[in-house]
Every structure is written in structure tokens, then in C-alpha cells.
Tab-separated table of C-alpha atoms and ligand atoms in Angstrom:
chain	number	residue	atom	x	y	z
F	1	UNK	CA	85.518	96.477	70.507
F	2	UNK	CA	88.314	96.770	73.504
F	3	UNK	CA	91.713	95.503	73.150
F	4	UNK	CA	92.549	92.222	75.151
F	5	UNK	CA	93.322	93.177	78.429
F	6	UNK	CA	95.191	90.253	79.718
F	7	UNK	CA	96.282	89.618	83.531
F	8	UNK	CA	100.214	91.008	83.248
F	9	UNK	CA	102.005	93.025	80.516
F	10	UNK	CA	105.561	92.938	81.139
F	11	UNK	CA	107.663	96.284	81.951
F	12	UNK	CA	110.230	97.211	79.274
F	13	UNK	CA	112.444	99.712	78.611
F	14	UNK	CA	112.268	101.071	74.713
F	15	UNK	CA	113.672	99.515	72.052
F	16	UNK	CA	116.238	102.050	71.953
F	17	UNK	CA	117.642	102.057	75.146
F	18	UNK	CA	117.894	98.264	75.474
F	19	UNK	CA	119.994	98.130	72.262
F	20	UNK	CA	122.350	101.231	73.760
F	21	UNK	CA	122.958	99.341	76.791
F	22	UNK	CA	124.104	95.697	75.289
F	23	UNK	CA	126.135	97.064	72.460
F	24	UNK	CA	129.466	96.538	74.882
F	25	UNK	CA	128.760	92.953	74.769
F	26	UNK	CA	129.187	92.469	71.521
F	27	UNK	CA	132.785	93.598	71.623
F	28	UNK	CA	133.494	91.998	74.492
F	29	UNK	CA	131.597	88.701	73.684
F	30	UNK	CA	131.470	88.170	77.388
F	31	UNK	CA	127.958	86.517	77.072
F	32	UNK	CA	127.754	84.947	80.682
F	33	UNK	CA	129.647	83.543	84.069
F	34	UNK	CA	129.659	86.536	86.140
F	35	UNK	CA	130.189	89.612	83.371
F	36	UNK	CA	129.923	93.090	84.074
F	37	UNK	CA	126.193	93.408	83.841
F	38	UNK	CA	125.948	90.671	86.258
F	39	UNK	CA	128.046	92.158	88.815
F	40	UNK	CA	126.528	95.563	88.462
F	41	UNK	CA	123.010	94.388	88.768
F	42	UNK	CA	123.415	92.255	91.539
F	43	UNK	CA	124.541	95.479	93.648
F	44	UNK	CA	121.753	97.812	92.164
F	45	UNK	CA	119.717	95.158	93.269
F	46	UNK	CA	121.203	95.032	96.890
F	47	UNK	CA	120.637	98.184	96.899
F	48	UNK	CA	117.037	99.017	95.944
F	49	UNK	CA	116.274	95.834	98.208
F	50	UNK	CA	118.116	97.119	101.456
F	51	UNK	CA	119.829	93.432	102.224
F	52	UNK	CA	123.432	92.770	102.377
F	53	UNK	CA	124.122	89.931	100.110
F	54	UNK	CA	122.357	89.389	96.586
F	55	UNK	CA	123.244	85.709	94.223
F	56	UNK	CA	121.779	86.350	90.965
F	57	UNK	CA	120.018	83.316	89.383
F	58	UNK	CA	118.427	82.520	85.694
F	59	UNK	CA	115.575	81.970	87.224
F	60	UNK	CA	113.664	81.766	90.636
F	61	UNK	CA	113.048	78.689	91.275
F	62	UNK	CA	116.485	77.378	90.823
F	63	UNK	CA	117.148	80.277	93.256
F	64	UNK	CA	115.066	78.590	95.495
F	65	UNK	CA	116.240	75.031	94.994
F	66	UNK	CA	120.087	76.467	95.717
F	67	UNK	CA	118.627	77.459	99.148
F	68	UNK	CA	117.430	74.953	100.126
F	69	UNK	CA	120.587	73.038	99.295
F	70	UNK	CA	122.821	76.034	100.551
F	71	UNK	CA	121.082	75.771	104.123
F	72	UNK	CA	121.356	71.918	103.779
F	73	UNK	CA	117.781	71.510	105.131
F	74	UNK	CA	116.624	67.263	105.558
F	75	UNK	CA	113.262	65.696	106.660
F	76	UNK	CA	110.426	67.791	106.955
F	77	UNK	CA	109.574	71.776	105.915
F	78	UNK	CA	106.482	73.425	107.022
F	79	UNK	CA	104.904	75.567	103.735
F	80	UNK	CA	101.829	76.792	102.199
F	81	UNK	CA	99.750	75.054	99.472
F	82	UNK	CA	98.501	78.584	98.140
F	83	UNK	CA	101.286	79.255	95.892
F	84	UNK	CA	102.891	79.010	92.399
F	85	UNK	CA	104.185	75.226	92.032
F	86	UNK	CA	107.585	76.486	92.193
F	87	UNK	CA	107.165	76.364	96.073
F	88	UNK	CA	106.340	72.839	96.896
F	89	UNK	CA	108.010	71.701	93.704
F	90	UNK	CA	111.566	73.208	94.783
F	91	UNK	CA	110.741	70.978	98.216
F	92	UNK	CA	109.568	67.544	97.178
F	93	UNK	CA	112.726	67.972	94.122
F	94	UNK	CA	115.099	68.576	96.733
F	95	UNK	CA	114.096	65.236	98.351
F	96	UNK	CA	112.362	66.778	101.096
F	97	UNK	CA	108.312	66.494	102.705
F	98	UNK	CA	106.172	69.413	102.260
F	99	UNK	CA	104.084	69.592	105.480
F	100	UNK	CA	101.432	72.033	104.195
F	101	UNK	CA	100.003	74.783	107.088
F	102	UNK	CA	97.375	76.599	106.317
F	103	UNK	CA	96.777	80.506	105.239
F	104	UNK	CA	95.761	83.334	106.674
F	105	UNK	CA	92.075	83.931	105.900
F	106	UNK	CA	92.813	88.053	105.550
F	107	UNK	CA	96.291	87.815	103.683
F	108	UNK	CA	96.577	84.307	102.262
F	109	UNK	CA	99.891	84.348	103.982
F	110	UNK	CA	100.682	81.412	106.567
F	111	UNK	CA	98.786	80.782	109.516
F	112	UNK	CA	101.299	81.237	112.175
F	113	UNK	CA	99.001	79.999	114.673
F	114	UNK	CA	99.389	76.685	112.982
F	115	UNK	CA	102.993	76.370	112.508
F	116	UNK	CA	103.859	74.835	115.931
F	117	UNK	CA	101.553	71.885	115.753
F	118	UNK	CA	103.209	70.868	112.547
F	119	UNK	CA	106.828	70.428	113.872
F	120	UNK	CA	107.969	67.206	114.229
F	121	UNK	CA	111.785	66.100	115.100
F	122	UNK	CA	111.754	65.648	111.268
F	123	UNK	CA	111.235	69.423	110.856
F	124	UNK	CA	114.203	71.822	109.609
F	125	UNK	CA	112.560	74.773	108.158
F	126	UNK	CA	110.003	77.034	107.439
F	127	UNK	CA	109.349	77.999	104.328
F	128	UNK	CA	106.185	80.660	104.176
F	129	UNK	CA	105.133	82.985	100.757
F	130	UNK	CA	104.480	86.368	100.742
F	131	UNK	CA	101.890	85.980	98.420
F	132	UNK	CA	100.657	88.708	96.261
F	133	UNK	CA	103.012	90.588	97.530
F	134	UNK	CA	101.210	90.500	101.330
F	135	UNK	CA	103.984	89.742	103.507
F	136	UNK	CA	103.685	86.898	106.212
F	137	UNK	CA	104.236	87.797	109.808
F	138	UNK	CA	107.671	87.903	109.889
F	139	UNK	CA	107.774	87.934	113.806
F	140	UNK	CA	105.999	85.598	114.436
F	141	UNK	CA	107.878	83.185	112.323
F	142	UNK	CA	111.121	84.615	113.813
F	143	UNK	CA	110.183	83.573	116.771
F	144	UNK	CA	108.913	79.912	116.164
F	145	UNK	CA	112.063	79.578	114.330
F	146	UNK	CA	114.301	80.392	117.373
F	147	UNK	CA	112.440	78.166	119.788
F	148	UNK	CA	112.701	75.444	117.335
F	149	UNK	CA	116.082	75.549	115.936
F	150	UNK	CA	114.717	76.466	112.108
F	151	UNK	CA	116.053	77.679	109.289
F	152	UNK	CA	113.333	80.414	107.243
F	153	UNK	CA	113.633	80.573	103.575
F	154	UNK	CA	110.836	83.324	102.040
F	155	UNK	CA	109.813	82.807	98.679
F	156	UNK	CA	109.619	86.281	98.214
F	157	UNK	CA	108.780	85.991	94.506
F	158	UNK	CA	106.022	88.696	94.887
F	159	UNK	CA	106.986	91.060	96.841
F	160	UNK	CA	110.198	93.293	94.508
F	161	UNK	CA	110.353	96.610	96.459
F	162	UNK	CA	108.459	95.994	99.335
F	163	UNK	CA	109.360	97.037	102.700
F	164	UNK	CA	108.056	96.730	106.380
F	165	UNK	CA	108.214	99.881	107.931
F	166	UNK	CA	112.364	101.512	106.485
F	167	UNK	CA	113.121	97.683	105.992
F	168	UNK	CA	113.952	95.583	102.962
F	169	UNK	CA	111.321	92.376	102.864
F	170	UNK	CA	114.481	90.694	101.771
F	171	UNK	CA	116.347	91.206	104.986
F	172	UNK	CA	113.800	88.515	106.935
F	173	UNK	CA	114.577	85.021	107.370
F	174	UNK	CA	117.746	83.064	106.884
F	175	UNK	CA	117.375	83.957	102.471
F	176	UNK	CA	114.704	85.012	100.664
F	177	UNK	CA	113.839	84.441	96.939
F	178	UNK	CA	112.892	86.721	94.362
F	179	UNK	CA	112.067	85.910	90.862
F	180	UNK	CA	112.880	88.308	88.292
F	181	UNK	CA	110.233	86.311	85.770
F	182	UNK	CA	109.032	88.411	82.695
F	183	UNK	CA	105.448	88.503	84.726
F	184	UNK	CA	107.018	89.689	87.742
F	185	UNK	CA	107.171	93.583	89.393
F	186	UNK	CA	110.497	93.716	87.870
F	187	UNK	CA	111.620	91.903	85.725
F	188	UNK	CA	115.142	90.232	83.620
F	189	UNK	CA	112.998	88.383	81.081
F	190	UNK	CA	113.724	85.153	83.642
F	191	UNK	CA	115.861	85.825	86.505
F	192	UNK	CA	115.997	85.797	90.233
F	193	UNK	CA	118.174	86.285	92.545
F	194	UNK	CA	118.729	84.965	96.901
F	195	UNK	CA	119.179	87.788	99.450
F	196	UNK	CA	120.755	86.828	102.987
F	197	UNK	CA	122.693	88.509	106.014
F	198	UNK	CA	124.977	85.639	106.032
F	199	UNK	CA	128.619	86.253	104.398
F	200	UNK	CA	129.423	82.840	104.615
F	201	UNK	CA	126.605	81.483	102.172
F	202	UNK	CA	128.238	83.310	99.479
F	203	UNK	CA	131.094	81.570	98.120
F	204	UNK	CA	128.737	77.986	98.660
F	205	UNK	CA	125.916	79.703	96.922
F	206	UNK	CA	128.202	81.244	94.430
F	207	UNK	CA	129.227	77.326	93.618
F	208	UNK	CA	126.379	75.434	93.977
F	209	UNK	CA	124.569	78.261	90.899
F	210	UNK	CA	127.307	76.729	88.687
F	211	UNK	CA	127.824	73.522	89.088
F	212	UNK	CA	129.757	73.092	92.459
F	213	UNK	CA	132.876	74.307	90.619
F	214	UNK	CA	134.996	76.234	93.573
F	215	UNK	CA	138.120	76.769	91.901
F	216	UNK	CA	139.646	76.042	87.821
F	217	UNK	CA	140.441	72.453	89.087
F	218	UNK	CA	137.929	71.698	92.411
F	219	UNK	CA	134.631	70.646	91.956
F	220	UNK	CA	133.496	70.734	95.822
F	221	UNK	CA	129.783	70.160	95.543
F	222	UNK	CA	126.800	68.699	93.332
F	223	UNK	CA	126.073	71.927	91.757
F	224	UNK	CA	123.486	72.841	89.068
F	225	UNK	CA	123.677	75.875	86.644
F	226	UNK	CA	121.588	78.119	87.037
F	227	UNK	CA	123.827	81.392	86.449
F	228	UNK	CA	122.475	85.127	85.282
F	229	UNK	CA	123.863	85.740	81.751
F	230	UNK	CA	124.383	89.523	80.198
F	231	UNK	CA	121.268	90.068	78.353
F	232	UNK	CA	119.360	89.496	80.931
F	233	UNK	CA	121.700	91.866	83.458
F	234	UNK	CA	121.614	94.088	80.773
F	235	UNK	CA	117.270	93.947	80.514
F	236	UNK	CA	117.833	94.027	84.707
F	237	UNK	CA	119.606	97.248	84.631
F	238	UNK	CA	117.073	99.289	82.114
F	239	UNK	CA	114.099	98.061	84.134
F	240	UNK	CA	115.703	99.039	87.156
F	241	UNK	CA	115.922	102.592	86.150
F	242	UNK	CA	111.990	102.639	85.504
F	243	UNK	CA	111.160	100.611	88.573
F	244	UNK	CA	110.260	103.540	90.858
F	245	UNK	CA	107.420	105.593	87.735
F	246	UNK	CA	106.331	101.726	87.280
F	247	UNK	CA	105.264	100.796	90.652
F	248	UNK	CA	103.359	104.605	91.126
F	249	UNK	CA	101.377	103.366	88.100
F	250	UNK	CA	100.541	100.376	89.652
F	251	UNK	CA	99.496	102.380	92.497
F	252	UNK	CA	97.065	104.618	90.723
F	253	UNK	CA	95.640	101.501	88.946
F	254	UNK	CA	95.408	99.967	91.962
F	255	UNK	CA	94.225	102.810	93.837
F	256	UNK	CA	91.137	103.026	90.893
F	257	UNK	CA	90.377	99.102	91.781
F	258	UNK	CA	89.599	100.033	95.857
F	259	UNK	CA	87.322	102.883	94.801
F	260	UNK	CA	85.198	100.982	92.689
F	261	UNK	CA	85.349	97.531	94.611
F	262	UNK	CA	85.605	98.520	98.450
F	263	UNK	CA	82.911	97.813	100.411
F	264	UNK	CA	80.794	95.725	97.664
F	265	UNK	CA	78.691	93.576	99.493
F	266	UNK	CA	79.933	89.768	98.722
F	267	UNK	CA	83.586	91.066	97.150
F	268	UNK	CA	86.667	90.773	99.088
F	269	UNK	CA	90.165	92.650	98.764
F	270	UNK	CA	93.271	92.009	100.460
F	271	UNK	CA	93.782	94.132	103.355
F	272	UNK	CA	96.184	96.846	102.851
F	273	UNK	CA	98.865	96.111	105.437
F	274	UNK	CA	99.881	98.477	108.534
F	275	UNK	CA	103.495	99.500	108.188
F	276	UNK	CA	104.061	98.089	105.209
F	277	UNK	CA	105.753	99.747	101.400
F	278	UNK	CA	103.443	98.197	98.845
F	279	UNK	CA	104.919	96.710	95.590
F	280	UNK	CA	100.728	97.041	93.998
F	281	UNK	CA	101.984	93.437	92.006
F	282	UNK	CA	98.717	91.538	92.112
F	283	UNK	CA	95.032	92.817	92.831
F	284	UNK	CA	93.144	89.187	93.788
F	285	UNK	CA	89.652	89.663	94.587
F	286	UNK	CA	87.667	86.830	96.435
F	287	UNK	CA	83.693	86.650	95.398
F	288	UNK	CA	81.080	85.249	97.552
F	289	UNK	CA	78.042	83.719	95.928
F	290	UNK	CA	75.808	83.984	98.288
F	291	UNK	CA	76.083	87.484	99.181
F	292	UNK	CA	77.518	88.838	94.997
F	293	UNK	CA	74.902	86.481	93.331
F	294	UNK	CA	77.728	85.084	91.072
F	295	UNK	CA	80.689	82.702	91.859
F	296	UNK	CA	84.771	83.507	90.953
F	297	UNK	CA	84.029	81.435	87.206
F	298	UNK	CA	81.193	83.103	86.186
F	299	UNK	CA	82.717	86.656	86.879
F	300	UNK	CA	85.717	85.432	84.813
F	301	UNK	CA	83.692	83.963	81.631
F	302	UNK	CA	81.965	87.320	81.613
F	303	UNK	CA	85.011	89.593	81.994
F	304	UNK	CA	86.519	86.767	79.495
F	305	UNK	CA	83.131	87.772	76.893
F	306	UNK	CA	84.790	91.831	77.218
F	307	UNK	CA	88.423	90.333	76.147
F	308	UNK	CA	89.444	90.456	79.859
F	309	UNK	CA	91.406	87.707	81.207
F	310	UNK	CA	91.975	87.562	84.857
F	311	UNK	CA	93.490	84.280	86.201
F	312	UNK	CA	92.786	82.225	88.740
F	313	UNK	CA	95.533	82.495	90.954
F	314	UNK	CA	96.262	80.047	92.723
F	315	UNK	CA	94.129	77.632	91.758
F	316	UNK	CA	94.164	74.614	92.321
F	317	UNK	CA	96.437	75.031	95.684
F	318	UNK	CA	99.363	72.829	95.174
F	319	UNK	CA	98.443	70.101	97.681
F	320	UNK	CA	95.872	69.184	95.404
F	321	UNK	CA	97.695	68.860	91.993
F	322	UNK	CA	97.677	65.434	90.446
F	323	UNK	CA	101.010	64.479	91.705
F	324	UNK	CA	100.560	65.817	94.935
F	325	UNK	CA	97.059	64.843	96.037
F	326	UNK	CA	96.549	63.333	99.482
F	327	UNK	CA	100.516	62.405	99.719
F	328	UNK	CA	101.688	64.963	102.335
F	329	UNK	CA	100.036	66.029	105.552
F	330	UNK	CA	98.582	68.594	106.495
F	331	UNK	CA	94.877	70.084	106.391
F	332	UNK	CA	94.559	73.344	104.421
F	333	UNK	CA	90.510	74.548	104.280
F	334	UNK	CA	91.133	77.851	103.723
F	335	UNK	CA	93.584	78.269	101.336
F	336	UNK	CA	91.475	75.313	99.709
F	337	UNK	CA	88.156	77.794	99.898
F	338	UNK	CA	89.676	80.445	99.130
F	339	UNK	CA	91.425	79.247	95.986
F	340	UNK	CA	88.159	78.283	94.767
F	341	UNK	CA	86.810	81.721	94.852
F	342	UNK	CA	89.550	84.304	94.309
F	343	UNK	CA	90.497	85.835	90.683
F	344	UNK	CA	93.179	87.802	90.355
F	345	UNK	CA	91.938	90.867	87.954
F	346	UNK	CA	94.870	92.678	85.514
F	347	UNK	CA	97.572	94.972	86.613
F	348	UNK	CA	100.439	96.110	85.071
F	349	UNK	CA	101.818	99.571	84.844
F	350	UNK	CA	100.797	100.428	81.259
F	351	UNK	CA	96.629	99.744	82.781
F	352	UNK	CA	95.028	102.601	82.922
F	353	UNK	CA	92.518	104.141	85.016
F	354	UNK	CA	89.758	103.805	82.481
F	355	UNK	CA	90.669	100.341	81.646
F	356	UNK	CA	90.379	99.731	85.542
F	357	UNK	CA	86.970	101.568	85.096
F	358	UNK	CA	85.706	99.163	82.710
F	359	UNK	CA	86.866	96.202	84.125
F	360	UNK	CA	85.043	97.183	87.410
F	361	UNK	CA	81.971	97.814	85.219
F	362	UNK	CA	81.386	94.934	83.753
F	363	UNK	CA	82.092	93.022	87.221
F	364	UNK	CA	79.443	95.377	88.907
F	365	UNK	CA	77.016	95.664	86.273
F	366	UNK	CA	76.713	91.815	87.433
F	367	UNK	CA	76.030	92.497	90.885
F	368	UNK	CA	73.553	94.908	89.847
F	369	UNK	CA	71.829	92.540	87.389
F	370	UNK	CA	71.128	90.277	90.407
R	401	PLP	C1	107.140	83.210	89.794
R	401	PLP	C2	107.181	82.446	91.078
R	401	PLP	C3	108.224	81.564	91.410
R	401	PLP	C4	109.273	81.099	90.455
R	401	PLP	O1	109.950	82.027	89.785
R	401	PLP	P1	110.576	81.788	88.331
R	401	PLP	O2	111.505	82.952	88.240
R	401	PLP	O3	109.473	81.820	87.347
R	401	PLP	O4	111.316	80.492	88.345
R	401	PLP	C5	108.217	81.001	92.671
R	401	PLP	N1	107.242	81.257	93.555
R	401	PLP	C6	106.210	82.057	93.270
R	401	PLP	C7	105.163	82.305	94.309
R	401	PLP	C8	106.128	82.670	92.014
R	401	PLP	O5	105.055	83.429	91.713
């Protein structure tokens, strides 16, 4: 009998050094509003990520939702429906449409062949996923968005680390979100943060994370709070240290996942992208019925029978939730087929190679029983 293997385990430093690191707080008792381990790991974080200007946040999506009110975007945005519901949720909460475009049939990323016929006069931004950690085609959007007059904001939640070609992921776009959620690449046990080129975001970005407060006695701006405290800096700055020895692991576990699955007739892996620095955060595999024998929920119920639990992410796309269903426009087939046949299988750092080996052996052994 295995241990459960479960989709994520999330990177920590020891016990020890976690403890070292927070014992200034408690003589300080500066538990939150901008402390020291907020400052410092918002420029750690600038740096690892290459961009110019990092906000910290508590969490992602109210990252995301202070973007989209920072930019002061109306009417229509063009996104994706294969996503987390943070995406579309951070839209239609902000008062705004979600026109939904759909994917990319290689990287699940938009379709940027599709964006154009979407705009409308309504339209005032694109807001595209790099999902898995694939990124979109940043060029292409760059482009769209200049002829149109858009603003780009990435949800970037995936991608930690990643770079095309010398250059931050986090550098594209007007801002791009990462979440810093205890499942994520790295990780402040919740936590995100908004990267931008654009000095004069700050001090409104800076406000609108804390309530729209601009000075002791001006309140400027409906603001929400949504500020960083110390402990999770403090978790920030430990896993930061680690980050480069936990994305090689992911590598080798990930590398172990294309040697045994590559080139199985009726499996499908995401492409692994020209030019681009690889964060390894998700491994989603798409199955084919007809040509594997077995559909995505049958290889899950029997990895599920070994105590393996991959997820089935993203399923159901958003456009198709209960309280989303048929309200917005926009067709979406393939992120619709292939959310119906992709599971994402575990990895984390801490999964090793013969871990990966038996996970790939019980999905195989299927195909062979065929
Ligand atoms: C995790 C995630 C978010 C939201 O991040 P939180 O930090 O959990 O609020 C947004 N978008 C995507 C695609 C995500 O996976």
C-alpha cells in the first residue's frame, strides 16, 4: 500500500528556519501594513521576476480585482473560459462583461486569431491566462492591443519564474498577476502580488490594496484591503531562498512524465515552448478515447483506486458554471473539449522519479489492457 499521492504538496522551508526568521516580529509586533518583511519581499520578488514594479497582495485574486480597478477598465474584456474562476469572477465582480475567446488547441492559451472579431466599441481590455504555466503569445496580443487602444492584464497566476527568452513573463502587458497561493510554484501560504512598467500605478495601486486611504486624513478612492501581512512575507522570503533546487525538482519529475508518456498513441502533452524558461508547475495530460481506449474519468477513478488524485483542471470551463451559463458571448469548443478530456497528473517538488514511474504505470498498464 502507497501513500496518497495527491495533485500539489506545498513547498516549505523547515520548521526551523521559518521560526528563525519571524522571531523579530514578535518584538516588534509589527504584524502588517507594509512591515519589513513586506518591503523586502516585494523587491526579492522584483527581482527574481525581472519587472520593475511589484504590489504585494493577500491574495491573487484581489490582486487581480485592484487591476482591473487600477487601469479603470468599463464595458467589455475579451478572456478565456479555461481558467481558475478567479479570472472571470474578478471581471463580472468588477461590474464588467466577460466576452469569452477561445484557446489555443496546442497550449490552452488564447486564440489570438480570435481576439479581433470579439472587439466591440464596448471593449477595453484583454485579459488572456498563461495557463499551466504555457505562456500566451505575447506579440500577438501586443499588437491587437495597440491597434485597438487596449489595456492587457495577464493573469499570470501560473507561470512564477518563467521567462521568454532573458525576459521576465511579468514584464508583458500593462500588469500581470501572480498568486502566491499555498498550491502555487511559490508560495506565501496566500499571497500575490501585480507587476507593471508603469511608475505611476504605484501610489493608486498602493491605495486602492488598502482601502483608498492616500494619506492619515484622505481617503481618495473606494479601496478594498487586501494588504500582505508579515507571516506571510516572512513564509515569502524562506521559500524564496529554495525556489531555484524546487523548480529543478520539478524538472526531473517532469522530465520522468515525457519519457514515459511521449508519443503514446491517444495521450497528449503540452508542447514544450520555443524560447521559453519553464516554471514545470502543472503536467495536464489530454486522453483521447478513441485512440487510448479509456476517457480522462476513467483514467482518474483508476489512478484514484492506487491513492492517486489528479484533478481535473479546468473543468468545467468557467463559461459554463451555474452562474455563468449561456449569459456572456462568445463560442469556446475547444477549451470546452478539451476541458472534458484533460487531467492534470501530480507534481510538486518533493515527487519523485519513482512515484512518477508508478503513476505512469498504472495509466499505461490501461492502454495496454485495451
Ligand atoms: C490560483 C489562481 C488565481 C487566484 O489566486 P489566489 O491567490 O488563490 O487568489 C487566479 N487565476 C488562476 C488561473 C489561478 O490558478
Amino acid at each position: 500500500m502507497v501513500n496518497q499521492i495527491f495533485v500539489t504538496k506545498s513547498s516549505m522551508p523547515s520548521y526551523e528556519e521559518y521560526c528563525e526568521i519571524i522571531k523579530p516580529i514578535f518584538e516588534s509586533k509589527h504584524l502588517t501594513n507594509m512591515g519589513p518583511f513586506h518591503n523586502k519581499l516585494a523587491h526579492e520578488v522584483g527581482s527574481y521576476l525581472g519587472v520593475k514594479n511589484v504590489s504585494l497582495f493577500t491574495n491573487g485574486h484581489l490582486a487581480l480585482c485592484t487591476a482591473i480597478k487600477a487601469l479603470g477598465l468599463t464595458g467589455e474584456v475579451i478572456t478565456t473560459p479555461f481558467t481558475f474562476a478567479s479570472t472571470t469572477h474578478a471581471i463580472t465582480d468588477s461590474g464588467l462583461t466577460p466576452v469569452f475567446c477561445d484557446v489555443n488547441p496546442d497550449t490552452y492559451t488564447i486564440d489570438v486569431s480570435k481576439i479581433e472579431e470579439l472587439i466591440t466599441d464596448k471593449t477595453s481590455a484583454i485579459v488572456p491566462v498563461h495557463v499551466y504555466g504555457n505562456v500566451c503569445d505575447v506579440y500577438a496580443i501586443e499588437k491587437i492591443a495597440k491597434r485597438h487602444n487596449l489595456k492587457v492584464i495577464y493573469d499570470a497566476a501560473h507561470v512564477f519564474g518563467v521567462k521568454i527568452g532573458q525576459r521576465g513573463i511579468g514584464s508583458y502587458g500593462d500588469v500581470s498577476m501572480f498568486s502566491f497561493h499555498a498550491t502555487k510554484v511559490f508560495n506565501t501560504i496566500e499571497g500575490g502580488c501585480l507587476t507593471y512598467s508603469d511608475d505611476s500605478l504605484t501610489d493608486k495601486i498602493s491605495s486602492l490594496r488598502n482601502f483608498g486611504i492616500t494619506s492619515p486624513e484622505s481617503v481618495d478612492m473606494i479601496g478594498t484591503n487586501a494588504k500582505m501581512n508579515e507571516f506571510q512575507a516572512a513564509m515569502g522570503l524562506c521559500n524564496l531562498r529554495h525556489i531555484d533546487e524546487e523548480l529543478k525538482k520539478r524538472e526531473k519529475a517532469e522530465n520522468q512524465y515525457r519519457k514515459r508518456l511521449e508519443d503514446k498513441e491517444g495521450i497528449r502533452l503540452c508542447p514544450v515552448q520555443d524560447n521559453v524558461v519553464s516554471n514545470h508547475a502543472y503536467f495536464p495530460v489530454v486522453f483521447d478515447k478513441e485512440k487510448f481506449g479509456k476517457n480522462r474519468d476513467e483514467v482518474a477513478e483508476a489512478l484514484a483506486r492506487n491513492n492517486v488524485f489528479a484533478r481535473k483542471y479546468f473543468y468545467p470551463i468557467t463559461n459554463e458554471f451555474s452562474c455563468y451559463k449561456d449569459k456572456f458571448a462568445g463560442e469556446t469548443p475547444i477549451a470546452k473539449k478539451i476541458s472534458e478530456n484533460v487531467l492534470t497528473l501530480p507534481l510538486y517538488s518533493d515527487l519523485t522519479v519513482d512515484e512518477v514511474d508508478f503513476i505512469c504505470d498504472i495509466i499505461l498498464k490501461w492502454e495496454c489492457e485495451q
